[in-house]
Amino acid sequence: MCVIITIKKGVVIVAKIKCVVNLKENDNIIFADKRFYGIKTNNKISYQEEDVIVAIFINDNKILMKRVKEDSKILLEFEENVCTIGKYFINNDNLWLPLDIFTDKILVDDSYMRIAYNIKLDNEPTKFLFEIRYEVEQ
């Protein structure tokens, strides 16, 4: 299903999508071919994993991922071969923690995204691999 919305300075295409997500932390598989439904607009993909709302914003050579749970929020910024600072917010403590992120590789095409990155946790780098495949639902 596809909906076209006209906005003052252009056209926004909104589509319902089927997503298949893979997430790996070091050698631990968090998600393997986990299926979700979501929404895709021109530069944004959003979907819900069990209790986490995920929004991915795609800009030229940067990707911003926002993951929101009832008790926390994480903001991750990815730019290939660049160190960025992410933020981890704990609602109950009203506390922001900085996250050192190094993005090894980003691949994006019309229906696939792959991000290989490291986050420094407790002074130890933790390697992550995030993949999402998506298609417009007919």
CSV table of N, CA and C in Angstrom, one decimal:
chain,number,residue,atom,x,y,z
A,1,MET,N,0.8,-1.2,0.0
A,1,MET,CA,0.0,0.0,0.0
A,1,MET,C,0.9,1.2,0.0
A,2,CYS,N,0.6,2.2,-0.8
A,2,CYS,CA,1.4,3.4,-1.0
A,2,CYS,C,0.5,4.6,-1.0
A,3,VAL,N,0.9,5.6,-0.2
A,3,VAL,CA,0.1,6.8,-0.2
A,3,VAL,C,1.0,8.0,-0.5
A,4,ILE,N,0.5,8.9,-1.4
A,4,ILE,CA,1.3,10.1,-1.7
A,4,ILE,C,0.7,11.3,-1.1
A,5,ILE,N,1.6,12.0,-0.3
A,5,ILE,CA,1.1,13.2,0.4
A,5,ILE,C,1.9,14.4,-0.2
A,6,THR,N,1.2,15.4,-0.6
A,6,THR,CA,1.8,16.6,-1.2
A,6,THR,C,2.0,17.6,-0.1
A,7,ILE,N,3.2,18.1,0.0
A,7,ILE,CA,3.6,19.1,1.1
A,7,ILE,C,4.1,20.3,0.3
A,8,LYS,N,4.1,21.5,0.9
A,8,LYS,CA,4.4,22.7,0.3
A,8,LYS,C,5.6,22.6,-0.7
A,9,LYS,N,6.7,22.0,-0.2
A,9,LYS,CA,7.9,22.0,-1.0
A,9,LYS,C,8.2,20.7,-1.6
A,10,GLY,N,7.3,19.9,-2.0
A,10,GLY,CA,7.5,18.6,-2.6
A,10,GLY,C,6.5,17.6,-2.3
A,11,VAL,N,6.9,16.3,-2.6
A,11,VAL,CA,6.0,15.2,-2.4
A,11,VAL,C,6.6,14.2,-1.5
A,12,VAL,N,5.8,13.7,-0.5
A,12,VAL,CA,6.3,12.7,0.4
A,12,VAL,C,5.5,11.4,0.0
A,13,ILE,N,6.3,10.3,-0.2
A,13,ILE,CA,5.6,9.1,-0.4
A,13,ILE,C,5.7,8.3,0.9
A,14,VAL,N,4.5,7.8,1.3
A,14,VAL,CA,4.4,7.0,2.5
A,14,VAL,C,4.0,5.6,2.1
A,15,ALA,N,4.8,4.6,2.5
A,15,ALA,CA,4.5,3.2,2.2
A,15,ALA,C,4.5,2.3,3.4
A,16,LYS,N,3.6,1.4,3.5
A,16,LYS,CA,3.6,0.3,4.5
A,16,LYS,C,4.6,-0.7,4.0
A,17,ILE,N,5.5,-1.1,4.8
A,17,ILE,CA,6.6,-2.1,4.4
A,17,ILE,C,6.6,-3.3,5.3
A,18,LYS,N,7.1,-4.4,4.8
A,18,LYS,CA,7.5,-5.6,5.5
A,18,LYS,C,9.0,-5.5,5.7
A,19,CYS,N,9.4,-5.7,7.0
A,19,CYS,CA,10.9,-5.6,7.3
A,19,CYS,C,11.4,-7.0,7.8
A,20,VAL,N,12.6,-7.3,7.4
A,20,VAL,CA,13.3,-8.4,8.0
A,20,VAL,C,14.6,-7.9,8.6
A,21,VAL,N,14.8,-8.1,9.9
A,21,VAL,CA,15.9,-7.5,10.6
A,21,VAL,C,16.8,-8.5,11.2
A,22,ASN,N,18.1,-8.2,11.0
A,22,ASN,CA,19.2,-9.0,11.7
A,22,ASN,C,20.0,-8.1,12.5
A,23,LEU,N,20.3,-8.5,13.7
A,23,LEU,CA,21.2,-7.7,14.6
A,23,LEU,C,22.1,-8.7,15.3
A,24,LYS,N,23.4,-8.4,15.3
A,24,LYS,CA,24.4,-9.2,15.9
A,24,LYS,C,25.3,-8.3,16.8
A,25,GLU,N,25.5,-8.8,18.0
A,25,GLU,CA,26.4,-8.1,18.9
A,25,GLU,C,27.6,-9.0,19.2
A,26,ASN,N,28.8,-8.6,18.8
A,26,ASN,CA,30.0,-9.5,18.8
A,26,ASN,C,29.6,-10.8,18.1
A,27,ASP,N,29.6,-11.9,18.7
A,27,ASP,CA,29.2,-13.2,18.1
A,27,ASP,C,27.8,-13.6,18.5
A,28,ASN,N,27.1,-12.8,19.3
A,28,ASN,CA,25.8,-13.1,19.7
A,28,ASN,C,24.7,-12.6,18.8
A,29,ILE,N,23.8,-13.4,18.4
A,29,ILE,CA,22.7,-13.1,17.5
A,29,ILE,C,21.6,-12.6,18.3
A,30,ILE,N,21.2,-11.3,18.1
A,30,ILE,CA,20.1,-10.7,18.9
A,30,ILE,C,18.8,-11.0,18.1
A,31,PHE,N,18.8,-10.7,16.8
A,31,PHE,CA,17.7,-11.0,15.9
A,31,PHE,C,18.3,-11.7,14.7
A,32,ALA,N,17.6,-12.8,14.2
A,32,ALA,CA,17.9,-13.5,13.0
A,32,ALA,C,16.6,-13.6,12.2
A,33,ASP,N,16.6,-12.8,11.1
A,33,ASP,CA,15.5,-12.8,10.2
A,33,ASP,C,14.1,-12.5,10.9
A,34,LYS,N,14.2,-11.6,11.9
A,34,LYS,CA,13.0,-11.2,12.6
A,34,LYS,C,12.1,-10.3,11.7
A,35,ARG,N,10.8,-10.6,11.7
A,35,ARG,CA,9.9,-9.9,10.8
A,35,ARG,C,9.0,-8.9,11.5
A,36,PHE,N,8.9,-7.7,10.9
A,36,PHE,CA,8.1,-6.6,11.4
A,36,PHE,C,7.4,-5.9,10.3
A,37,TYR,N,6.4,-5.2,10.6
A,37,TYR,CA,5.8,-4.3,9.7
A,37,TYR,C,6.2,-2.9,10.0
A,38,GLY,N,6.3,-2.0,9.0
A,38,GLY,CA,6.7,-0.6,9.3
A,38,GLY,C,6.2,0.3,8.3
A,39,ILE,N,6.7,1.5,8.3
A,39,ILE,CA,6.4,2.6,7.4
A,39,ILE,C,7.7,3.2,6.8
A,40,LYS,N,7.6,3.5,5.5
A,40,LYS,CA,8.8,4.1,4.9
A,40,LYS,C,8.3,5.4,4.2
A,41,THR,N,9.0,6.5,4.5
A,41,THR,CA,8.8,7.7,3.7
A,41,THR,C,10.1,8.0,3.0
A,42,ASN,N,10.2,9.1,2.4
A,42,ASN,CA,11.3,9.5,1.5
A,42,ASN,C,12.7,9.1,2.1
A,43,ASN,N,12.9,9.5,3.4
A,43,ASN,CA,14.2,9.3,4.0
A,43,ASN,C,14.1,8.7,5.4
A,44,LYS,N,13.0,8.1,5.7
A,44,LYS,CA,12.8,7.5,7.1
A,44,LYS,C,12.1,6.1,7.0
A,45,ILE,N,12.6,5.2,7.8
A,45,ILE,CA,12.0,3.9,8.0
A,45,ILE,C,11.7,3.8,9.5
A,46,SER,N,10.5,3.4,9.8
A,46,SER,CA,10.1,3.2,11.2
A,46,SER,C,9.3,1.9,11.3
A,47,TYR,N,9.6,1.2,12.5
A,47,TYR,CA,8.9,0.0,12.8
A,47,TYR,C,9.0,-0.3,14.3
A,48,GLN,N,8.3,-1.3,14.7
A,48,GLN,CA,8.3,-1.6,16.2
A,48,GLN,C,8.8,-3.0,16.4
A,49,GLU,N,9.9,-3.2,17.1
A,49,GLU,CA,10.4,-4.5,17.6
A,49,GLU,C,9.7,-4.7,19.0
A,50,GLU,N,9.1,-5.8,19.2
A,50,GLU,CA,8.4,-6.0,20.5
A,50,GLU,C,8.1,-4.7,21.3
A,51,ASP,N,9.0,-4.3,22.2
A,51,ASP,CA,8.7,-3.1,23.0
A,51,ASP,C,9.6,-1.9,22.7
A,52,VAL,N,10.2,-2.0,21.5
A,52,VAL,CA,11.1,-0.9,21.1
A,52,VAL,C,10.6,-0.3,19.8
A,53,ILE,N,10.4,1.1,19.8
A,53,ILE,CA,10.1,1.8,18.5
A,53,ILE,C,11.4,2.2,17.9
A,54,VAL,N,11.5,1.9,16.6
A,54,VAL,CA,12.8,2.2,15.9
A,54,VAL,C,12.5,3.1,14.8
A,55,ALA,N,13.3,4.2,14.7
A,55,ALA,CA,13.2,5.1,13.5
A,55,ALA,C,14.6,5.3,13.0
A,56,ILE,N,14.7,5.1,11.6
A,56,ILE,CA,16.0,5.3,11.0
A,56,ILE,C,15.9,6.4,9.9
A,57,PHE,N,16.7,7.4,10.1
A,57,PHE,CA,16.7,8.5,9.2
A,57,PHE,C,17.9,8.4,8.3
A,58,ILE,N,17.7,8.5,7.0
A,58,ILE,CA,18.8,8.3,6.0
A,58,ILE,C,19.0,9.7,5.3
A,59,ASN,N,20.2,10.2,5.5
A,59,ASN,CA,20.7,11.4,4.9
A,59,ASN,C,22.0,11.1,4.1
A,60,ASP,N,22.1,11.7,3.0
A,60,ASP,CA,23.3,11.5,2.1
A,60,ASP,C,24.3,10.4,2.6
A,61,ASN,N,25.2,10.8,3.4
A,61,ASN,CA,26.2,9.8,3.9
A,61,ASN,C,26.1,9.5,5.4
A,62,LYS,N,25.0,10.0,6.0
A,62,LYS,CA,24.8,9.7,7.5
A,62,LYS,C,23.5,9.0,7.7
A,63,ILE,N,23.5,8.2,8.7
A,63,ILE,CA,22.3,7.6,9.2
A,63,ILE,C,22.1,7.8,10.6
A,64,LEU,N,20.9,8.2,11.0
A,64,LEU,CA,20.6,8.4,12.4
A,64,LEU,C,19.6,7.3,12.8
A,65,MET,N,19.8,6.6,13.9
A,65,MET,CA,18.9,5.6,14.4
A,65,MET,C,18.5,5.9,15.8
A,66,LYS,N,17.2,5.9,16.0
A,66,LYS,CA,16.6,6.3,17.3
A,66,LYS,C,15.8,5.0,17.7
A,67,ARG,N,16.1,4.5,18.9
A,67,ARG,CA,15.4,3.4,19.5
A,67,ARG,C,14.8,3.8,20.8
A,68,VAL,N,13.5,3.7,21.0
A,68,VAL,CA,12.8,4.2,22.1
A,68,VAL,C,12.1,3.1,22.8
A,69,LYS,N,12.4,2.9,24.1
A,69,LYS,CA,11.6,1.9,25.0
A,69,LYS,C,10.9,2.8,26.0
A,70,GLU,N,10.1,2.1,26.8
A,70,GLU,CA,9.4,2.8,27.9
A,70,GLU,C,10.3,3.5,28.9
A,71,ASP,N,11.4,2.8,29.2
A,71,ASP,CA,12.3,3.3,30.2
A,71,ASP,C,13.7,3.9,29.7
A,72,SER,N,13.9,3.9,28.4
A,72,SER,CA,15.1,4.4,27.9
A,72,SER,C,15.0,4.8,26.4
A,73,LYS,N,16.0,5.5,26.0
A,73,LYS,CA,16.1,6.0,24.6
A,73,LYS,C,17.6,5.9,24.2
A,74,ILE,N,17.8,5.5,22.9
A,74,ILE,CA,19.2,5.5,22.4
A,74,ILE,C,19.2,6.2,21.1
A,75,LEU,N,20.1,7.1,20.9
A,75,LEU,CA,20.3,7.8,19.6
A,75,LEU,C,21.7,7.4,19.1
A,76,LEU,N,21.7,6.9,17.9
A,76,LEU,CA,23.0,6.5,17.3
A,76,LEU,C,23.2,7.2,15.9
A,77,GLU,N,24.3,7.8,15.7
A,77,GLU,CA,24.6,8.4,14.5
A,77,GLU,C,25.7,7.7,13.8
A,78,PHE,N,25.5,7.3,12.5
A,78,PHE,CA,26.5,6.6,11.8
A,78,PHE,C,27.0,7.3,10.6
A,79,GLU,N,28.3,7.4,10.4
A,79,GLU,CA,28.9,8.0,9.2
A,79,GLU,C,30.2,7.1,9.0
A,80,GLU,N,30.3,6.5,7.8
A,80,GLU,CA,31.3,5.6,7.5
A,80,GLU,C,32.7,6.1,7.8
A,81,ASN,N,33.5,5.3,8.5
A,81,ASN,CA,34.9,5.6,8.9
A,81,ASN,C,35.0,6.9,9.7
A,82,VAL,N,34.0,7.2,10.5
A,82,VAL,CA,34.0,8.4,11.3
A,82,VAL,C,33.6,8.0,12.8
A,83,CYS,N,34.2,8.6,13.8
A,83,CYS,CA,33.8,8.4,15.2
A,83,CYS,C,32.7,9.5,15.4
A,84,THR,N,31.6,9.0,16.0
A,84,THR,CA,30.5,9.9,16.4
A,84,THR,C,30.1,9.7,17.8
A,85,ILE,N,29.4,10.6,18.4
A,85,ILE,CA,28.9,10.4,19.7
A,85,ILE,C,27.4,10.1,19.7
A,86,GLY,N,27.0,9.0,20.3
A,86,GLY,CA,25.6,8.7,20.4
A,86,GLY,C,25.2,9.1,21.8
A,87,LYS,N,23.9,8.9,22.1
A,87,LYS,CA,23.4,9.2,23.4
A,87,LYS,C,22.5,8.1,23.9
A,88,TYR,N,22.6,7.7,25.2
A,88,TYR,CA,21.8,6.8,25.8
A,88,TYR,C,21.1,7.5,27.0
A,89,PHE,N,19.8,7.5,27.0
A,89,PHE,CA,19.0,8.2,28.0
A,89,PHE,C,18.2,7.2,28.8
A,90,ILE,N,18.4,7.3,30.1
A,90,ILE,CA,17.7,6.5,31.1
A,90,ILE,C,16.6,7.3,31.7
A,91,ASN,N,15.3,7.1,31.4
A,91,ASN,CA,14.2,7.9,31.9
A,91,ASN,C,14.1,8.0,33.4
A,92,ASN,N,14.2,6.9,34.1
A,92,ASN,CA,14.0,6.9,35.6
A,92,ASN,C,15.0,7.8,36.3
A,93,ASP,N,16.3,7.8,35.8
A,93,ASP,CA,17.3,8.6,36.4
A,93,ASP,C,17.5,10.0,35.7
A,94,ASN,N,16.8,10.2,34.7
A,94,ASN,CA,16.9,11.5,33.9
A,94,ASN,C,18.4,11.7,33.6
A,95,LEU,N,19.0,10.7,33.0
A,95,LEU,CA,20.5,10.7,32.8
A,95,LEU,C,20.8,10.4,31.4
A,96,TRP,N,21.7,11.2,30.7
A,96,TRP,CA,22.2,11.0,29.4
A,96,TRP,C,23.6,10.4,29.5
A,97,LEU,N,23.9,9.4,28.8
A,97,LEU,CA,25.2,8.8,28.8
A,97,LEU,C,25.7,8.9,27.4
A,98,PRO,N,27.0,9.4,27.2
A,98,PRO,CA,27.5,9.5,25.8
A,98,PRO,C,28.0,8.1,25.4
A,99,LEU,N,27.9,7.8,24.1
A,99,LEU,CA,28.3,6.5,23.5
A,99,LEU,C,29.3,6.9,22.4
A,100,ASP,N,30.5,6.3,22.4
A,100,ASP,CA,31.5,6.5,21.4
A,100,ASP,C,31.2,5.4,20.3
A,101,ILE,N,30.9,5.9,19.1
A,101,ILE,CA,30.5,5.0,18.0
A,101,ILE,C,31.5,5.2,16.9
A,102,PHE,N,32.0,4.0,16.3
A,102,PHE,CA,32.8,4.1,15.1
A,102,PHE,C,32.1,3.2,14.1
A,103,THR,N,31.8,3.8,12.9
A,103,THR,CA,31.1,3.1,11.9
A,103,THR,C,32.1,2.5,10.9
A,104,ASP,N,32.2,1.2,10.7
A,104,ASP,CA,33.1,0.6,9.8
A,104,ASP,C,32.5,0.7,8.4
A,105,LYS,N,31.3,0.3,8.2
A,105,LYS,CA,30.7,0.2,6.8
A,105,LYS,C,29.2,0.5,6.8
A,106,ILE,N,28.8,1.2,5.8
A,106,ILE,CA,27.3,1.5,5.6
A,106,ILE,C,27.0,1.1,4.2
A,107,LEU,N,26.0,0.3,4.0
A,107,LEU,CA,25.5,0.0,2.6
A,107,LEU,C,24.0,0.3,2.6
A,108,VAL,N,23.6,1.1,1.7
A,108,VAL,CA,22.1,1.4,1.6
A,108,VAL,C,21.7,1.3,0.1
A,109,ASP,N,20.6,0.6,-0.2
A,109,ASP,CA,20.0,0.7,-1.5
A,109,ASP,C,18.5,0.8,-1.3
A,110,ASP,N,17.8,0.6,-2.4
A,110,ASP,CA,16.3,0.8,-2.3
A,110,ASP,C,15.6,-0.1,-1.4
A,111,SER,N,16.1,-1.2,-1.0
A,111,SER,CA,15.3,-2.1,-0.1
A,111,SER,C,16.2,-2.8,0.9
A,112,TYR,N,17.4,-2.3,1.1
A,112,TYR,CA,18.3,-3.0,2.0
A,112,TYR,C,19.3,-2.0,2.7
A,113,MET,N,19.6,-2.2,3.9
A,113,MET,CA,20.6,-1.4,4.7
A,113,MET,C,21.4,-2.3,5.5
A,114,ARG,N,22.7,-2.0,5.6
A,114,ARG,CA,23.6,-2.8,6.4
A,114,ARG,C,24.6,-1.8,7.1
A,115,ILE,N,24.7,-1.9,8.4
A,115,ILE,CA,25.6,-1.0,9.2
A,115,ILE,C,26.4,-1.8,10.1
A,116,ALA,N,27.8,-1.8,9.9
A,116,ALA,CA,28.7,-2.4,10.8
A,116,ALA,C,29.4,-1.3,11.6
A,117,TYR,N,29.3,-1.5,12.9
A,117,TYR,CA,29.8,-0.4,13.8
A,117,TYR,C,30.2,-1.0,15.1
A,118,ASN,N,31.0,-0.1,15.9
A,118,ASN,CA,31.5,-0.5,17.2
A,118,ASN,C,31.0,0.6,18.2
A,119,ILE,N,30.6,0.2,19.3
A,119,ILE,CA,30.3,1.1,20.4
A,119,ILE,C,31.2,0.7,21.6
A,120,LYS,N,31.8,1.8,22.1
A,120,LYS,CA,32.7,1.5,23.3
A,120,LYS,C,31.9,1.5,24.5
A,121,LEU,N,31.8,0.3,25.2
A,121,LEU,CA,31.0,0.1,26.4
A,121,LEU,C,32.0,-0.4,27.5
A,122,ASP,N,32.0,0.3,28.6
A,122,ASP,CA,32.9,-0.1,29.7
A,122,ASP,C,34.4,-0.2,29.2
A,123,ASN,N,34.7,0.8,28.4
A,123,ASN,CA,36.1,0.9,27.8
A,123,ASN,C,36.5,-0.3,26.9
A,124,GLU,N,35.5,-1.1,26.5
A,124,GLU,CA,35.7,-2.2,25.6
A,124,GLU,C,34.9,-2.0,24.4
A,125,PRO,N,35.5,-2.1,23.2
A,125,PRO,CA,34.6,-1.9,22.0
A,125,PRO,C,33.7,-3.2,21.8
A,126,THR,N,32.5,-2.9,21.5
A,126,THR,CA,31.5,-4.0,21.2
A,126,THR,C,31.1,-3.8,19.8
A,127,LYS,N,31.3,-4.9,19.0
A,127,LYS,CA,31.0,-4.9,17.6
A,127,LYS,C,29.5,-5.2,17.3
A,128,PHE,N,28.9,-4.4,16.4
A,128,PHE,CA,27.5,-4.7,16.1
A,128,PHE,C,27.4,-4.8,14.5
A,129,LEU,N,26.4,-5.6,14.1
A,129,LEU,CA,26.1,-5.6,12.7
A,129,LEU,C,24.6,-5.6,12.6
A,130,PHE,N,24.0,-4.5,12.0
A,130,PHE,CA,22.6,-4.3,11.8
A,130,PHE,C,22.3,-4.4,10.3
A,131,GLU,N,21.3,-5.2,10.0
A,131,GLU,CA,20.8,-5.4,8.6
A,131,GLU,C,19.3,-5.3,8.6
A,132,ILE,N,18.8,-4.6,7.6
A,132,ILE,CA,17.3,-4.6,7.4
A,132,ILE,C,17.0,-4.7,5.9
A,133,ARG,N,16.1,-5.6,5.6
A,133,ARG,CA,15.6,-5.7,4.2
A,133,ARG,C,14.1,-5.3,4.3
A,134,TYR,N,13.6,-4.6,3.3
A,134,TYR,CA,12.3,-4.2,3.4
A,134,TYR,C,11.7,-4.1,2.0
A,135,GLU,N,10.3,-4.4,1.9
A,135,GLU,CA,9.6,-4.3,0.7
A,135,GLU,C,8.3,-3.7,0.9
A,136,VAL,N,7.8,-2.9,0.0
A,136,VAL,CA,6.5,-2.3,0.1
A,136,VAL,C,5.4,-3.4,0.0
A,137,GLU,N,4.5,-3.3,1.0
A,137,GLU,CA,3.4,-4.3,1.0
A,137,GLU,C,2.4,-3.9,-0.1
A,138,GLN,N,2.0,-4.9,-0.8
A,138,GLN,CA,1.0,-4.7,-1.9
A,138,GLN,C,-0.4,-4.8,-1.4
